[in-house]
């Protein structure tokens, strides 16, 4: 023993006790004191964490914005594509409707329209009295009349009715018949009054149909179909350069055609009057029910 005081040699035993983790009492920091280095590190760590959180949040927001923008872009592209598809569908439907005009029934009607000038040229060829030219004219007239029988039947049977057909078919009928009658009267083969009666009736009934169409449609009668057939046969016989008994026969066939023309015309006028009165009565009844 050297006799050095314990306090001078190393302090009290409590001062030399180790800390909780085995460190010496001299290395242990006093309670209540904060290590400046550790505080700085914690602040730096908190700032770094805050910066990372802000960065992550910004990235998330940017991703959300990008996704929203992408979604809007996709929606806009979808809307644009949908609109384009809709317009394309309408254009395709219009193309189909336009293509439906070129059906068999309408082609036959167009053929009749084209045969009108051909018939006139053949009828008046070589002065209008050449039997050969008149035979060719009769062939054109016969084709026109035969196609008239088939185009309407085809249109109704196979659902080929179009607006063009509704307008062009009666025009073609009146055109070929009118051209034949006028040519025959101009050549002196048929009295002008016969031509006037037939064409006047045809044009008058056509106008009458359009006038009363708001009240209903005047159906074609059997008498009207018989009239058309008789007119076609009579005019065809006059187109041919017939002599002898056949020339006499065609006179009586034409007389029957004129009688049927007048009789069916009067019947159509009667139907139109009845149809108009009925339509007016129905409208008045409907108006009274509405007011009541």
Coordinates of C-alpha atoms in Angstrom, one line a residue:
X1 CA 0.0 0.0 0.0
X2 CA 1.5 3.3 -0.9
X3 CA -0.9 5.4 1.2
X4 CA -2.3 7.4 -1.7
X5 CA -5.8 8.5 -0.8
X6 CA -8.6 6.7 -2.6
X7 CA -10.1 9.9 -3.9
X8 CA -6.8 10.9 -5.4
X9 CA -6.1 7.6 -6.9
X10 CA -9.2 7.1 -8.9
X11 CA -12.2 8.6 -7.1
X12 CA -14.9 6.7 -5.3
X13 CA -16.0 3.2 -6.1
X14 CA -19.3 4.6 -7.4
X15 CA -17.4 6.7 -9.9
X16 CA -15.6 3.7 -11.1
X17 CA -18.8 1.6 -11.7
X18 CA -19.5 0.6 -15.2
X19 CA -22.5 1.9 -17.0
X20 CA -25.5 -0.2 -18.1
X21 CA -23.7 -1.5 -21.2
X22 CA -20.4 -2.3 -19.7
X23 CA -18.8 1.1 -20.4
X24 CA -16.8 2.6 -17.7
X25 CA -18.3 5.3 -15.5
X26 CA -15.8 7.8 -16.8
X27 CA -17.0 7.2 -20.4
X28 CA -20.7 7.4 -19.4
X29 CA -22.3 10.8 -20.1
X30 CA -24.1 12.5 -17.3
X31 CA -27.9 12.2 -17.3
X32 CA -29.7 15.3 -18.7
X33 CA -26.9 16.2 -21.1
X34 CA -27.4 15.9 -24.9
X35 CA -24.6 14.9 -27.2
X36 CA -24.3 17.7 -29.8
X37 CA -23.1 15.4 -32.5
X38 CA -26.0 13.0 -31.9
X39 CA -28.5 15.9 -32.0
X40 CA -27.1 17.1 -35.3
X41 CA -27.3 13.6 -36.8
X42 CA -30.9 13.2 -35.7
X43 CA -31.9 16.6 -37.2
X44 CA -30.2 15.7 -40.4
X45 CA -31.9 12.3 -40.4
X46 CA -35.3 13.9 -39.8
X47 CA -34.6 16.4 -42.6
X48 CA -33.6 13.6 -45.0
X49 CA -36.7 11.6 -44.1
X50 CA -38.8 14.7 -44.7
X51 CA -37.1 15.3 -48.0
X52 CA -37.6 11.7 -49.0
X53 CA -41.3 11.8 -48.0
X54 CA -41.8 15.0 -50.0
X55 CA -40.0 13.5 -52.9
X56 CA -42.1 10.3 -52.7
X57 CA -45.3 12.3 -52.3
X58 CA -44.3 14.4 -55.3
X59 CA -43.5 11.3 -57.3
X60 CA -46.8 9.8 -56.3
X61 CA -48.7 12.9 -57.2
X62 CA -46.9 13.1 -60.5
X63 CA -47.7 9.5 -61.1
X64 CA -51.3 10.1 -60.3
X65 CA -51.4 13.1 -62.5
X66 CA -49.7 11.2 -65.3
X67 CA -52.2 8.4 -64.9
X68 CA -55.1 10.9 -64.8
X69 CA -53.7 12.6 -67.9
X70 CA -53.2 9.2 -69.5
X71 CA -56.7 8.2 -68.6
X72 CA -58.1 11.5 -70.0
X73 CA -56.1 11.0 -73.1
X74 CA -57.3 7.4 -73.5
X75 CA -60.9 8.6 -72.9
X76 CA -60.4 11.4 -75.4
X77 CA -58.9 9.0 -77.9
X78 CA -61.7 6.5 -77.2
X79 CA -64.3 9.3 -77.7
X80 CA -62.6 10.4 -80.9
X81 CA -62.4 6.8 -82.1
X82 CA -66.0 6.2 -81.1
X83 CA -67.1 9.3 -83.0
X84 CA -65.1 8.3 -86.0
X85 CA -66.6 4.8 -85.8
X86 CA -70.0 6.3 -85.5
X87 CA -69.4 8.5 -88.5
X88 CA -67.9 5.6 -90.4
X89 CA -71.0 3.5 -89.6
X90 CA -73.3 6.3 -90.9
X91 CA -71.2 6.6 -94.0
X92 CA -71.3 2.8 -94.5
X93 CA -75.1 2.8 -94.0
X94 CA -75.5 5.6 -96.5
X95 CA -73.3 3.7 -98.9
X96 CA -75.4 0.6 -98.4
X97 CA -78.6 2.6 -99.0
X98 CA -77.1 4.2 -102.1
X99 CA -76.0 0.8 -103.4
X100 CA -79.5 -0.6 -102.9
X101 CA -80.7 1.7 -105.7
X102 CA -78.8 -0.6 -108.1
X103 CA -81.1 -3.5 -107.9
X104 CA -82.8 -5.6 -110.6
X105 CA -86.1 -3.8 -110.5
X106 CA -84.6 -0.4 -110.8
X107 CA -82.3 -1.5 -113.6
X108 CA -85.3 -2.7 -115.5
X109 CA -86.9 0.7 -115.0
X110 CA -83.7 2.5 -116.2
X111 CA -83.8 0.2 -119.2
X112 CA -87.3 1.4 -120.1
X113 CA -86.2 5.0 -119.8
X114 CA -83.3 4.4 -122.1
X115 CA -85.6 2.6 -124.6
X116 CA -87.8 5.7 -125.0
X117 CA -85.3 7.7 -127.2
X118 CA -84.3 4.5 -129.0
X119 CA -88.0 3.7 -129.8
X120 CA -88.6 7.2 -131.2
X121 CA -85.5 7.0 -133.4
X122 CA -86.6 3.6 -134.7
X123 CA -90.2 4.6 -135.1
X124 CA -89.3 7.7 -137.2
X125 CA -86.5 6.0 -139.1
X126 CA -86.6 6.2 -142.9
X127 CA -89.6 8.5 -142.9
X128 CA -91.6 6.5 -140.3
X129 CA -93.3 4.1 -142.8
X130 CA -90.6 1.5 -143.3
X131 CA -91.9 -1.9 -142.2
X132 CA -88.4 -3.0 -141.1
X133 CA -87.9 0.1 -138.9
X134 CA -91.3 -0.2 -137.5
X135 CA -90.6 -3.8 -136.6
X136 CA -87.5 -2.8 -134.7
X137 CA -89.5 0.0 -133.0
X138 CA -92.2 -2.6 -132.0
X139 CA -89.4 -4.8 -130.5
X140 CA -88.2 -1.9 -128.3
X141 CA -91.8 -1.1 -127.3
X142 CA -92.5 -4.8 -126.4
X143 CA -89.4 -5.0 -124.3
X144 CA -90.4 -1.9 -122.4
X145 CA -93.9 -3.2 -121.8
X146 CA -92.7 -6.6 -120.7
X147 CA -90.1 -5.1 -118.2
X148 CA -93.0 -3.0 -116.9
X149 CA -94.7 -6.2 -115.8
X150 CA -91.7 -7.6 -114.1
X151 CA -90.0 -4.8 -112.3
X152 CA -92.9 -4.0 -110.0
X153 CA -93.4 -7.7 -109.2
X154 CA -89.7 -8.1 -108.4
X155 CA -89.6 -5.0 -106.2
X156 CA -92.6 -6.2 -104.1
X157 CA -91.6 -9.8 -103.9
X158 CA -87.9 -9.4 -103.0
X159 CA -88.3 -6.1 -101.0
X160 CA -86.5 -4.0 -103.6
X161 CA -88.8 -1.0 -103.3
X162 CA -86.9 2.3 -103.3
X163 CA -87.7 6.0 -103.5
X164 CA -86.1 6.0 -106.9
X165 CA -88.3 3.2 -108.1
X166 CA -91.4 4.8 -106.8
X167 CA -90.7 8.0 -108.9
X168 CA -89.0 6.5 -111.9
X169 CA -91.4 3.6 -112.6
X170 CA -94.5 5.7 -113.4
X171 CA -92.4 8.2 -115.3
X172 CA -91.0 5.3 -117.5
X173 CA -94.5 4.0 -118.1
X174 CA -95.9 7.3 -119.2
X175 CA -92.8 8.1 -121.2
X176 CA -92.8 5.0 -123.4
X177 CA -96.6 5.1 -123.9
X178 CA -96.7 8.8 -124.6
X179 CA -93.8 8.6 -127.1
X180 CA -95.6 5.8 -129.0
X181 CA -99.0 7.6 -129.1
X182 CA -97.4 11.0 -130.2
X183 CA -95.4 9.3 -132.9
X184 CA -98.4 7.4 -134.2
X185 CA -100.5 10.6 -134.3
X186 CA -97.7 12.6 -135.9
X187 CA -97.5 9.9 -138.6
X188 CA -101.3 10.0 -139.1
X189 CA -101.9 6.4 -138.0
X190 CA -103.9 7.4 -134.9
X191 CA -106.3 10.3 -134.3
X192 CA -105.0 13.0 -132.0
X193 CA -108.1 12.8 -129.9
X194 CA -107.3 9.3 -128.9
X195 CA -103.8 10.4 -127.9
X196 CA -105.3 13.3 -125.9
X197 CA -107.8 11.1 -124.1
X198 CA -105.2 8.5 -123.1
X199 CA -102.4 10.9 -122.1
X200 CA -104.8 13.2 -120.4
X201 CA -106.2 10.4 -118.2
X202 CA -102.7 9.1 -117.3
X203 CA -101.4 12.5 -116.3
X204 CA -104.6 13.5 -114.5
X205 CA -104.7 10.3 -112.4
X206 CA -101.0 10.7 -111.6
X207 CA -101.6 14.3 -110.3
X208 CA -104.7 13.1 -108.4
X209 CA -102.7 10.4 -106.6
X210 CA -100.3 13.1 -105.4
X211 CA -103.1 15.4 -104.3
X212 CA -104.8 12.8 -102.1
X213 CA -101.7 11.0 -100.9
X214 CA -102.0 12.9 -97.5
X215 CA -105.3 11.0 -96.9
X216 CA -104.1 7.6 -98.2
X217 CA -103.1 5.7 -101.3
X218 CA -105.4 4.8 -104.1
X219 CA -104.8 1.1 -104.8
X220 CA -104.4 -0.2 -108.4
X221 CA -107.6 -1.9 -109.4
X222 CA -108.0 -4.9 -111.8
X223 CA -109.6 -2.6 -114.3
X224 CA -106.5 -0.4 -114.2
X225 CA -104.3 -3.4 -114.9
X226 CA -106.6 -4.6 -117.7
X227 CA -106.5 -1.1 -119.1
X228 CA -102.7 -1.1 -119.2
X229 CA -102.6 -4.5 -120.9
X230 CA -105.1 -3.4 -123.5
X231 CA -103.3 -0.2 -124.2
X232 CA -100.0 -2.0 -124.7
X233 CA -101.5 -4.5 -127.1
X234 CA -103.4 -1.8 -129.1
X235 CA -100.4 0.5 -129.4
X236 CA -98.2 -2.3 -130.3
X237 CA -100.5 -3.4 -133.1
X238 CA -100.5 0.2 -134.4
X239 CA -96.7 0.4 -134.3
X240 CA -96.5 -2.6 -136.6
X241 CA -97.3 -2.0 -140.2
X242 CA -100.4 -4.2 -140.3
X243 CA -102.8 -4.6 -143.1
X244 CA -106.0 -6.5 -143.8
X245 CA -108.0 -8.1 -141.0
X246 CA -105.3 -7.3 -138.4
X247 CA -105.6 -3.6 -139.2
X248 CA -109.3 -3.8 -138.5
X249 CA -108.7 -5.8 -135.3
X250 CA -106.3 -3.3 -133.9
X251 CA -109.0 -0.6 -134.4
X252 CA -111.4 -2.5 -132.1
X253 CA -108.6 -3.2 -129.6
X254 CA -107.8 0.5 -129.4
X255 CA -111.5 1.3 -129.0
X256 CA -111.6 -1.1 -126.0
X257 CA -108.5 0.5 -124.6
X258 CA -110.0 4.0 -124.8
X259 CA -113.2 2.8 -123.1
X260 CA -111.2 1.2 -120.3
X261 CA -109.1 4.3 -120.0
X262 CA -112.1 6.6 -119.4
X263 CA -113.9 4.1 -117.2
X264 CA -111.0 3.4 -114.9
X265 CA -110.2 7.1 -114.8
X266 CA -113.6 7.9 -113.5
X267 CA -113.3 5.1 -111.0
X268 CA -110.1 6.6 -109.7
X269 CA -111.7 10.0 -109.3
X270 CA -114.5 8.5 -107.3
X271 CA -112.0 6.7 -105.0
X272 CA -110.1 9.9 -104.5
X273 CA -113.2 11.8 -103.5
X274 CA -114.2 9.1 -101.0
X275 CA -110.7 8.8 -99.6
X276 CA -110.4 12.6 -99.1
X277 CA -113.8 12.8 -97.3
X278 CA -112.9 9.9 -95.1
X279 CA -109.5 11.5 -94.3
X280 CA -111.1 14.8 -93.4
X281 CA -113.7 13.1 -91.2
X282 CA -111.0 11.2 -89.3
X283 CA -108.9 14.3 -88.8
X284 CA -111.9 16.2 -87.4
X285 CA -112.7 13.3 -85.1
X286 CA -109.2 13.2 -83.8
X287 CA -109.2 16.9 -83.3
X288 CA -112.3 16.8 -81.2
X289 CA -110.9 14.0 -79.0
X290 CA -107.8 16.1 -78.5
X291 CA -109.8 19.1 -77.4
X292 CA -111.9 17.0 -75.1

